[in-house]
């Protein structure tokens, strides 16, 4: 039996599925939004392991773009002690020591100050912009960390940062930082970007940014939950422990590995707390890989001398391998070495080969339903909102039950269910989405 595909499961569709189910990360609620990483899912864990192995093998090849970072720069943001009722200073200092002394990263700590009649937003924008201007370069990773209060903003996907939890009315408009505005300074970098936020409602920042680099966001908790104050049970304490633990073990690790280590192994981290890992640019299949850098590691070239390979201006070859059996890590390594040899002989001027992920076959169905749901969100139709939501939920409910690729049988079940429950106009749109996936699959396997 193919371990990556099982028989179709038929039966009544779930009536308990809600709109929230459609975008909730995790194993049991699929499909999650494409921007979220289900780091606790077994496939995601396997993907993380294989990506690390693949990256190591690719560095043995002759490619113009490296898979590892020459430098990593860290910016630590928190409020000045006088205006920080959470008292995060000790934890921020401890985290700084780990990044600087254990990982040998370049660290800048920038307390946010409260100034008379001046907005904190302007100050933070300036800090981040100046830091990016100084540190941004190809083959570089930029890490931004924040500790303090957080709350949902006035717009969906907006996250507001603050120092004291109950600022007076006079200063409230001055001491508020809307991170989405500051984040634009990180959008067009040459470097990859990782944001790590330890604040309540950190998962609120879930909307995608547009960029051509790897851009990830690690949140201490979900969009509707609070996080622990500084102390043995805080997210930052668990982050420090996990970074030390992973640095003491051989090899590299992904951001997914980091979160799993925090959630499953950090000694006093609350097991019911759900950190979130999301991709601010959801078209990137890769996860950021971390490792301690050598103490005396220096760049051979200065940033101005390093050619920047803009992926938006490159041709990209995409191949998908339909596997009868699941490959092992050793299989991936062997395949990578053989590919290195072939490309070296052919001299095709390949700049980089990116790990695209190992997916179970039912993901094709999940992606079709998720694509339709995202289309609804972009159109923001008020007239068909209720009907469209019912349609998408019906499709997703069915997708949760099927365990193999899109097929004619699946299409028939979707059509039958939609005829019973939704308006014909909406039905036709969903039908088109699923049939296009089915047609593409059949045409890709039909002999020419």
Tab-separated table of N, CA and C in Angstrom, residues 223-338:
chain	number	residue	atom	x	y	z
A	223	UNK	N	-3.555	34.214	17.835
A	223	UNK	CA	-4.130	35.551	17.689
A	223	UNK	C	-5.125	35.894	18.790
A	224	UNK	N	-5.690	34.888	19.455
A	224	UNK	CA	-6.737	35.152	20.446
A	224	UNK	C	-6.319	34.747	21.858
A	225	UNK	N	-5.024	34.702	22.122
A	225	UNK	CA	-4.568	34.224	23.422
A	225	UNK	C	-3.490	35.129	24.004
A	226	UNK	N	-3.348	35.061	25.314
A	226	UNK	CA	-2.310	35.815	26.012
A	226	UNK	C	-1.110	34.908	26.258
A	227	UNK	N	-0.010	35.505	26.685
A	227	UNK	CA	1.191	34.734	26.978
A	227	UNK	C	1.679	35.059	28.386
A	228	UNK	N	2.561	34.243	28.924
A	228	UNK	CA	3.002	34.383	30.305
A	228	UNK	C	3.944	35.582	30.472
A	229	UNK	N	3.912	36.169	31.673
A	229	UNK	CA	4.832	37.254	32.008
A	229	UNK	C	6.248	36.692	32.152
A	230	UNK	N	7.269	37.547	32.147
A	230	UNK	CA	8.642	37.067	32.338
A	230	UNK	C	8.769	36.185	33.574
A	231	UNK	N	9.514	35.106	33.425
A	231	UNK	CA	9.667	34.135	34.492
A	231	UNK	C	9.946	32.762	33.920
A	232	UNK	N	9.947	31.728	34.740
A	232	UNK	CA	10.295	30.383	34.268
A	232	UNK	C	9.340	29.804	33.236
A	233	UNK	N	8.102	30.319	33.150
A	233	UNK	CA	7.115	29.772	32.211
A	233	UNK	C	6.932	30.645	30.976
A	234	UNK	N	7.717	31.680	30.833
A	234	UNK	CA	7.535	32.594	29.707
A	234	UNK	C	8.060	31.994	28.403
A	235	UNK	N	7.590	32.551	27.298
A	235	UNK	CA	8.035	32.092	25.984
A	235	UNK	C	9.521	32.381	25.779
A	236	UNK	N	9.977	33.547	26.206
A	236	UNK	CA	11.391	33.896	26.017
A	236	UNK	C	12.297	32.966	26.803
A	237	UNK	N	11.898	32.595	28.025
A	237	UNK	CA	12.684	31.619	28.807
A	237	UNK	C	12.779	30.296	28.060
A	238	UNK	N	11.646	29.854	27.488
A	238	UNK	CA	11.647	28.607	26.715
A	238	UNK	C	12.477	28.746	25.447
A	239	UNK	N	12.435	29.918	24.810
A	239	UNK	CA	13.235	30.177	23.608
A	239	UNK	C	14.724	30.088	23.926
A	240	UNK	N	15.135	30.687	25.028
A	240	UNK	CA	16.542	30.647	25.435
A	240	UNK	C	16.971	29.211	25.689
A	241	UNK	N	16.138	28.470	26.405
A	241	UNK	CA	16.461	27.061	26.697
A	241	UNK	C	16.595	26.257	25.403
A	242	UNK	N	15.647	26.442	24.476
A	242	UNK	CA	15.668	25.675	23.231
A	242	UNK	C	16.879	26.029	22.375
A	243	UNK	N	17.236	27.305	22.307
A	243	UNK	CA	18.409	27.710	21.531
A	243	UNK	C	19.682	27.089	22.096
A	244	UNK	N	19.809	27.071	23.411
A	244	UNK	CA	20.982	26.451	24.036
A	244	UNK	C	21.003	24.954	23.780
A	245	UNK	N	19.845	24.325	23.928
A	245	UNK	CA	19.762	22.876	23.730
A	245	UNK	C	20.116	22.485	22.300
A	246	UNK	N	19.562	23.188	21.327
A	246	UNK	CA	19.818	22.859	19.923
A	246	UNK	C	21.263	23.174	19.526
A	247	UNK	N	21.851	24.193	20.154
A	247	UNK	CA	23.249	24.516	19.857
A	247	UNK	C	24.188	23.435	20.383
A	248	UNK	N	23.761	22.703	21.402
A	248	UNK	CA	24.608	21.661	21.995
A	248	UNK	C	24.523	20.335	21.250
A	249	UNK	N	23.607	20.235	20.280
A	249	UNK	CA	23.463	19.018	19.486
A	249	UNK	C	24.049	19.251	18.094
A	250	UNK	N	24.600	18.208	17.476
A	250	UNK	CA	25.223	18.382	16.154
A	250	UNK	C	24.215	18.788	15.085
A	251	UNK	N	24.677	19.593	14.137
A	251	UNK	CA	23.870	19.919	12.982
A	251	UNK	C	23.057	21.184	13.110
A	252	UNK	N	22.371	21.495	12.038
A	252	UNK	CA	21.530	22.682	11.953
A	252	UNK	C	20.093	22.327	12.331
A	253	UNK	N	19.251	23.355	12.388
A	253	UNK	CA	17.839	23.121	12.682
A	253	UNK	C	17.007	24.219	12.047
A	254	UNK	N	15.762	23.893	11.752
A	254	UNK	CA	14.848	24.862	11.157
A	254	UNK	C	14.053	25.576	12.240
A	255	UNK	N	13.325	26.614	11.829
A	255	UNK	CA	12.450	27.305	12.764
A	255	UNK	C	11.340	26.377	13.262
A	256	UNK	N	10.953	25.425	12.438
A	256	UNK	CA	9.972	24.426	12.863
A	256	UNK	C	10.550	23.555	13.978
A	257	UNK	N	11.797	23.139	13.827
A	257	UNK	CA	12.470	22.377	14.888
A	257	UNK	C	12.538	23.182	16.178
A	258	UNK	N	12.826	24.472	16.044
A	258	UNK	CA	12.937	25.343	17.221
A	258	UNK	C	11.614	25.394	17.983
A	259	UNK	N	10.512	25.558	17.262
A	259	UNK	CA	9.215	25.633	17.941
A	259	UNK	C	8.817	24.301	18.562
A	260	UNK	N	9.096	23.203	17.874
A	260	UNK	CA	8.788	21.891	18.452
A	260	UNK	C	9.606	21.637	19.711
A	261	UNK	N	10.847	22.103	19.725
A	261	UNK	CA	11.678	21.947	20.918
A	261	UNK	C	11.110	22.763	22.076
A	262	UNK	N	10.656	23.970	21.779
A	262	UNK	CA	10.042	24.813	22.802
A	262	UNK	C	8.787	24.149	23.352
A	263	UNK	N	7.910	23.753	22.461
A	263	UNK	CA	6.600	23.267	22.875
A	263	UNK	C	6.663	21.900	23.559
A	264	UNK	N	7.541	21.034	23.103
A	264	UNK	CA	7.562	19.655	23.607
A	264	UNK	C	8.588	19.401	24.706
A	265	UNK	N	9.627	20.244	24.795
A	265	UNK	CA	10.733	19.893	25.690
A	265	UNK	C	11.150	20.975	26.679
A	266	UNK	N	10.817	22.247	26.418
A	266	UNK	CA	11.208	23.297	27.364
A	266	UNK	C	10.590	22.973	28.725
A	267	UNK	N	11.384	22.936	29.795
A	267	UNK	CA	10.951	22.371	31.081
A	267	UNK	C	9.636	22.899	31.640
A	268	UNK	N	9.425	24.202	31.666
A	268	UNK	CA	8.234	24.741	32.323
A	268	UNK	C	7.309	25.488	31.375
A	269	UNK	N	7.525	25.336	30.085
A	269	UNK	CA	6.662	26.020	29.131
A	269	UNK	C	5.268	25.397	29.157
A	270	UNK	N	4.199	26.205	29.263
A	270	UNK	CA	2.831	25.664	29.342
A	270	UNK	C	2.481	24.835	28.114
A	271	UNK	N	2.068	23.605	28.340
A	271	UNK	CA	1.770	22.715	27.220
A	271	UNK	C	0.498	23.121	26.461
A	272	UNK	N	-0.346	23.937	27.098
A	272	UNK	CA	-1.556	24.377	26.408
A	272	UNK	C	-1.347	25.663	25.622
A	273	UNK	N	-0.161	26.249	25.721
A	273	UNK	CA	0.132	27.444	24.932
A	273	UNK	C	0.512	27.033	23.524
A	274	UNK	N	0.022	27.753	22.528
A	274	UNK	CA	0.218	27.363	21.137
A	274	UNK	C	0.964	28.448	20.363
A	275	UNK	N	2.287	28.380	20.339
A	275	UNK	CA	3.049	29.322	19.503
A	275	UNK	C	2.683	29.134	18.037
A	276	UNK	N	2.924	30.165	17.243
A	276	UNK	CA	2.557	30.150	15.827
A	276	UNK	C	3.790	30.441	14.981
A	277	UNK	N	3.969	29.677	13.935
A	277	UNK	CA	5.008	29.938	12.943
A	277	UNK	C	4.307	30.195	11.619
A	278	UNK	N	4.547	31.353	11.037
A	278	UNK	CA	3.906	31.679	9.765
A	278	UNK	C	4.922	32.237	8.789
A	279	UNK	N	4.580	32.121	7.524
A	279	UNK	CA	5.414	32.659	6.454
A	279	UNK	C	4.779	33.955	5.972
A	280	UNK	N	5.488	35.039	6.178
A	280	UNK	CA	4.944	36.323	5.756
A	280	UNK	C	4.860	36.393	4.235
A	281	UNK	N	5.661	35.564	3.570
A	281	UNK	CA	5.588	35.427	2.111
A	281	UNK	C	5.313	33.956	1.841
A	282	UNK	N	4.056	33.606	1.585
A	282	UNK	CA	3.657	32.202	1.627
A	282	UNK	C	4.019	31.390	0.389
A	283	UNK	N	4.696	32.001	-0.589
A	283	UNK	CA	5.105	31.223	-1.761
A	283	UNK	C	6.457	30.539	-1.557
A	284	UNK	N	7.096	30.825	-0.430
A	284	UNK	CA	8.377	30.198	-0.147
A	284	UNK	C	8.161	28.836	0.497
A	285	UNK	N	8.715	27.789	-0.111
A	285	UNK	CA	8.557	26.441	0.445
A	285	UNK	C	9.589	26.157	1.527
A	286	UNK	N	10.652	26.926	1.559
A	286	UNK	CA	11.728	26.679	2.520
A	286	UNK	C	11.397	27.233	3.897
A	287	UNK	N	12.034	26.644	4.906
A	287	UNK	CA	12.041	27.209	6.249
A	287	UNK	C	13.442	27.759	6.532
A	288	UNK	N	13.512	28.771	7.370
A	288	UNK	CA	14.807	29.321	7.758
A	288	UNK	C	15.578	28.291	8.583
A	289	UNK	N	16.847	28.134	8.263
A	289	UNK	CA	17.718	27.197	8.979
A	289	UNK	C	18.698	27.989	9.837
A	290	UNK	N	18.803	27.598	11.108
A	290	UNK	CA	19.679	28.274	12.055
A	290	UNK	C	20.811	27.351	12.492
A	291	UNK	N	21.922	27.955	12.875
A	291	UNK	CA	23.074	27.228	13.411
A	291	UNK	C	24.033	28.244	14.017
A	292	UNK	N	24.817	27.840	15.006
A	292	UNK	CA	25.873	28.728	15.496
A	292	UNK	C	26.905	28.952	14.395
A	293	UNK	N	27.360	30.183	14.237
A	293	UNK	CA	28.402	30.497	13.263
A	293	UNK	C	29.764	30.367	13.913
A	294	UNK	N	30.785	30.124	13.088
A	294	UNK	CA	32.136	30.025	13.617
A	294	UNK	C	32.580	31.327	14.253
A	295	UNK	N	33.386	31.234	15.303
A	295	UNK	CA	33.826	32.427	16.033
A	295	UNK	C	34.556	33.387	15.112
A	296	UNK	N	35.406	32.844	14.234
A	296	UNK	CA	36.222	33.695	13.356
A	296	UNK	C	35.684	33.751	11.930
A	297	UNK	N	34.415	33.446	11.778
A	297	UNK	CA	33.827	33.406	10.442
A	297	UNK	C	33.700	34.819	9.875
A	298	UNK	N	34.221	35.022	8.672
A	298	UNK	CA	34.132	36.326	8.018
A	298	UNK	C	33.677	36.116	6.584
A	299	UNK	N	33.061	37.130	6.030
A	299	UNK	CA	32.622	37.081	4.640
A	299	UNK	C	33.817	37.291	3.717
A	300	UNK	N	33.871	36.511	2.649
A	300	UNK	CA	34.942	36.668	1.676
A	300	UNK	C	34.741	37.934	0.870
A	301	UNK	N	33.482	38.297	0.623
A	301	UNK	CA	33.164	39.475	-0.165
A	301	UNK	C	32.392	40.474	0.684
A	302	UNK	N	32.548	41.739	0.367
A	302	UNK	CA	31.745	42.758	1.019
A	302	UNK	C	30.361	42.755	0.387
A	303	UNK	N	29.338	43.287	1.086
A	303	UNK	CA	27.980	43.259	0.523
A	303	UNK	C	27.883	43.862	-0.864
A	304	UNK	N	28.659	44.930	-1.138
A	304	UNK	CA	28.565	45.578	-2.453
A	304	UNK	C	29.138	44.702	-3.568
A	305	UNK	N	30.007	43.744	-3.184
A	305	UNK	CA	30.648	42.903	-4.187
A	305	UNK	C	29.873	41.619	-4.459
A	306	UNK	N	28.901	41.313	-3.594
A	306	UNK	CA	28.176	40.068	-3.744
A	306	UNK	C	27.051	40.242	-4.762
A	307	UNK	N	27.029	39.457	-5.824
A	307	UNK	CA	25.925	39.588	-6.784
A	307	UNK	C	24.616	39.144	-6.159
A	308	UNK	N	23.579	39.950	-6.327
A	308	UNK	CA	22.277	39.609	-5.771
A	308	UNK	C	21.455	38.891	-6.834
A	309	UNK	N	21.095	37.652	-6.556
A	309	UNK	CA	20.328	36.861	-7.507
A	309	UNK	C	18.840	37.057	-7.212
A	310	UNK	N	18.225	37.969	-7.916
A	310	UNK	CA	16.819	38.280	-7.716
A	310	UNK	C	15.986	37.167	-8.341
A	311	UNK	N	15.282	36.398	-7.496
A	311	UNK	CA	14.547	35.258	-8.025
A	311	UNK	C	13.386	35.689	-8.911
A	312	UNK	N	12.962	36.943	-8.790
A	312	UNK	CA	11.878	37.421	-9.652
A	312	UNK	C	12.344	37.586	-11.092
A	313	UNK	N	13.653	37.583	-11.322
A	313	UNK	CA	14.204	37.768	-12.664
A	313	UNK	C	14.890	36.502	-13.174
A	314	UNK	N	14.681	35.396	-12.490
A	314	UNK	CA	15.295	34.143	-12.905
A	314	UNK	C	14.244	33.192	-13.451
A	315	UNK	N	14.665	32.317	-14.365
A	315	UNK	CA	13.806	31.228	-14.799
A	315	UNK	C	13.843	30.139	-13.733
A	316	UNK	N	12.698	29.559	-13.471
A	316	UNK	CA	12.591	28.541	-12.433
A	316	UNK	C	12.006	27.272	-13.039
A	317	UNK	N	12.702	26.165	-12.865
A	317	UNK	CA	12.224	24.866	-13.330
A	317	UNK	C	11.586	24.133	-12.156
A	318	UNK	N	10.336	23.712	-12.321
A	318	UNK	CA	9.618	23.016	-11.253
A	318	UNK	C	9.346	21.582	-11.699
A	319	UNK	N	9.789	20.631	-10.910
A	319	UNK	CA	9.524	19.221	-11.155
A	319	UNK	C	8.820	18.638	-9.938
A	320	UNK	N	7.833	17.775	-10.171
A	320	UNK	CA	7.171	17.084	-9.074
A	320	UNK	C	7.317	15.583	-9.266
A	321	UNK	N	7.800	14.913	-8.247
A	321	UNK	CA	7.999	13.471	-8.301
A	321	UNK	C	6.850	12.784	-7.560
A	322	UNK	N	6.068	11.985	-8.267
A	322	UNK	CA	4.983	11.231	-7.652
A	322	UNK	C	5.556	9.904	-7.164
A	323	UNK	N	5.731	9.773	-5.882
A	323	UNK	CA	6.468	8.654	-5.304
A	323	UNK	C	5.540	7.522	-4.873
A	324	UNK	N	5.915	6.293	-5.209
A	324	UNK	CA	5.151	5.121	-4.794
A	324	UNK	C	5.423	4.776	-3.329
A	325	UNK	N	6.611	5.098	-2.868
A	325	UNK	CA	6.963	4.875	-1.460
A	325	UNK	C	7.641	6.129	-0.920
A	326	UNK	N	7.549	6.327	0.361
A	326	UNK	CA	8.132	7.515	0.975
A	326	UNK	C	9.653	7.369	1.060
A	327	UNK	N	10.417	8.358	0.579
A	327	UNK	CA	11.876	8.264	0.631
A	327	UNK	C	12.394	8.476	2.044
A	328	UNK	N	13.554	7.908	2.327
A	328	UNK	CA	14.220	8.123	3.604
A	328	UNK	C	15.145	9.330	3.481
A	329	UNK	N	15.674	9.758	4.601
A	329	UNK	CA	16.631	10.867	4.585
A	329	UNK	C	17.863	10.478	3.770
A	330	UNK	N	18.300	9.234	3.890
A	330	UNK	CA	19.452	8.777	3.105
A	330	UNK	C	19.146	8.776	1.607
A	331	UNK	N	17.911	8.437	1.252
A	331	UNK	CA	17.511	8.500	-0.161
A	331	UNK	C	17.640	9.933	-0.690
A	332	UNK	N	17.191	10.893	0.116
A	332	UNK	CA	17.263	12.304	-0.278
A	332	UNK	C	18.717	12.736	-0.442
A	333	UNK	N	19.572	12.322	0.466
A	333	UNK	CA	20.990	12.680	0.379
A	333	UNK	C	21.625	12.078	-0.872
A	334	UNK	N	21.319	10.820	-1.139
A	334	UNK	CA	21.893	10.149	-2.314
A	334	UNK	C	21.423	10.820	-3.603
A	335	UNK	N	20.141	11.140	-3.661
A	335	UNK	CA	19.599	11.817	-4.832
A	335	UNK	C	20.252	13.186	-5.020
A	336	UNK	N	20.443	13.918	-3.930
A	336	UNK	CA	21.071	15.228	-4.002
A	336	UNK	C	22.497	15.166	-4.524
A	337	UNK	N	23.257	14.192	-4.051
A	337	UNK	CA	24.651	14.045	-4.520
A	337	UNK	C	24.690	13.722	-6.010
A	338	UNK	N	23.803	12.827	-6.449
A	338	UNK	CA	23.753	12.486	-7.876
A	338	UNK	C	23.370	13.714	-8.708
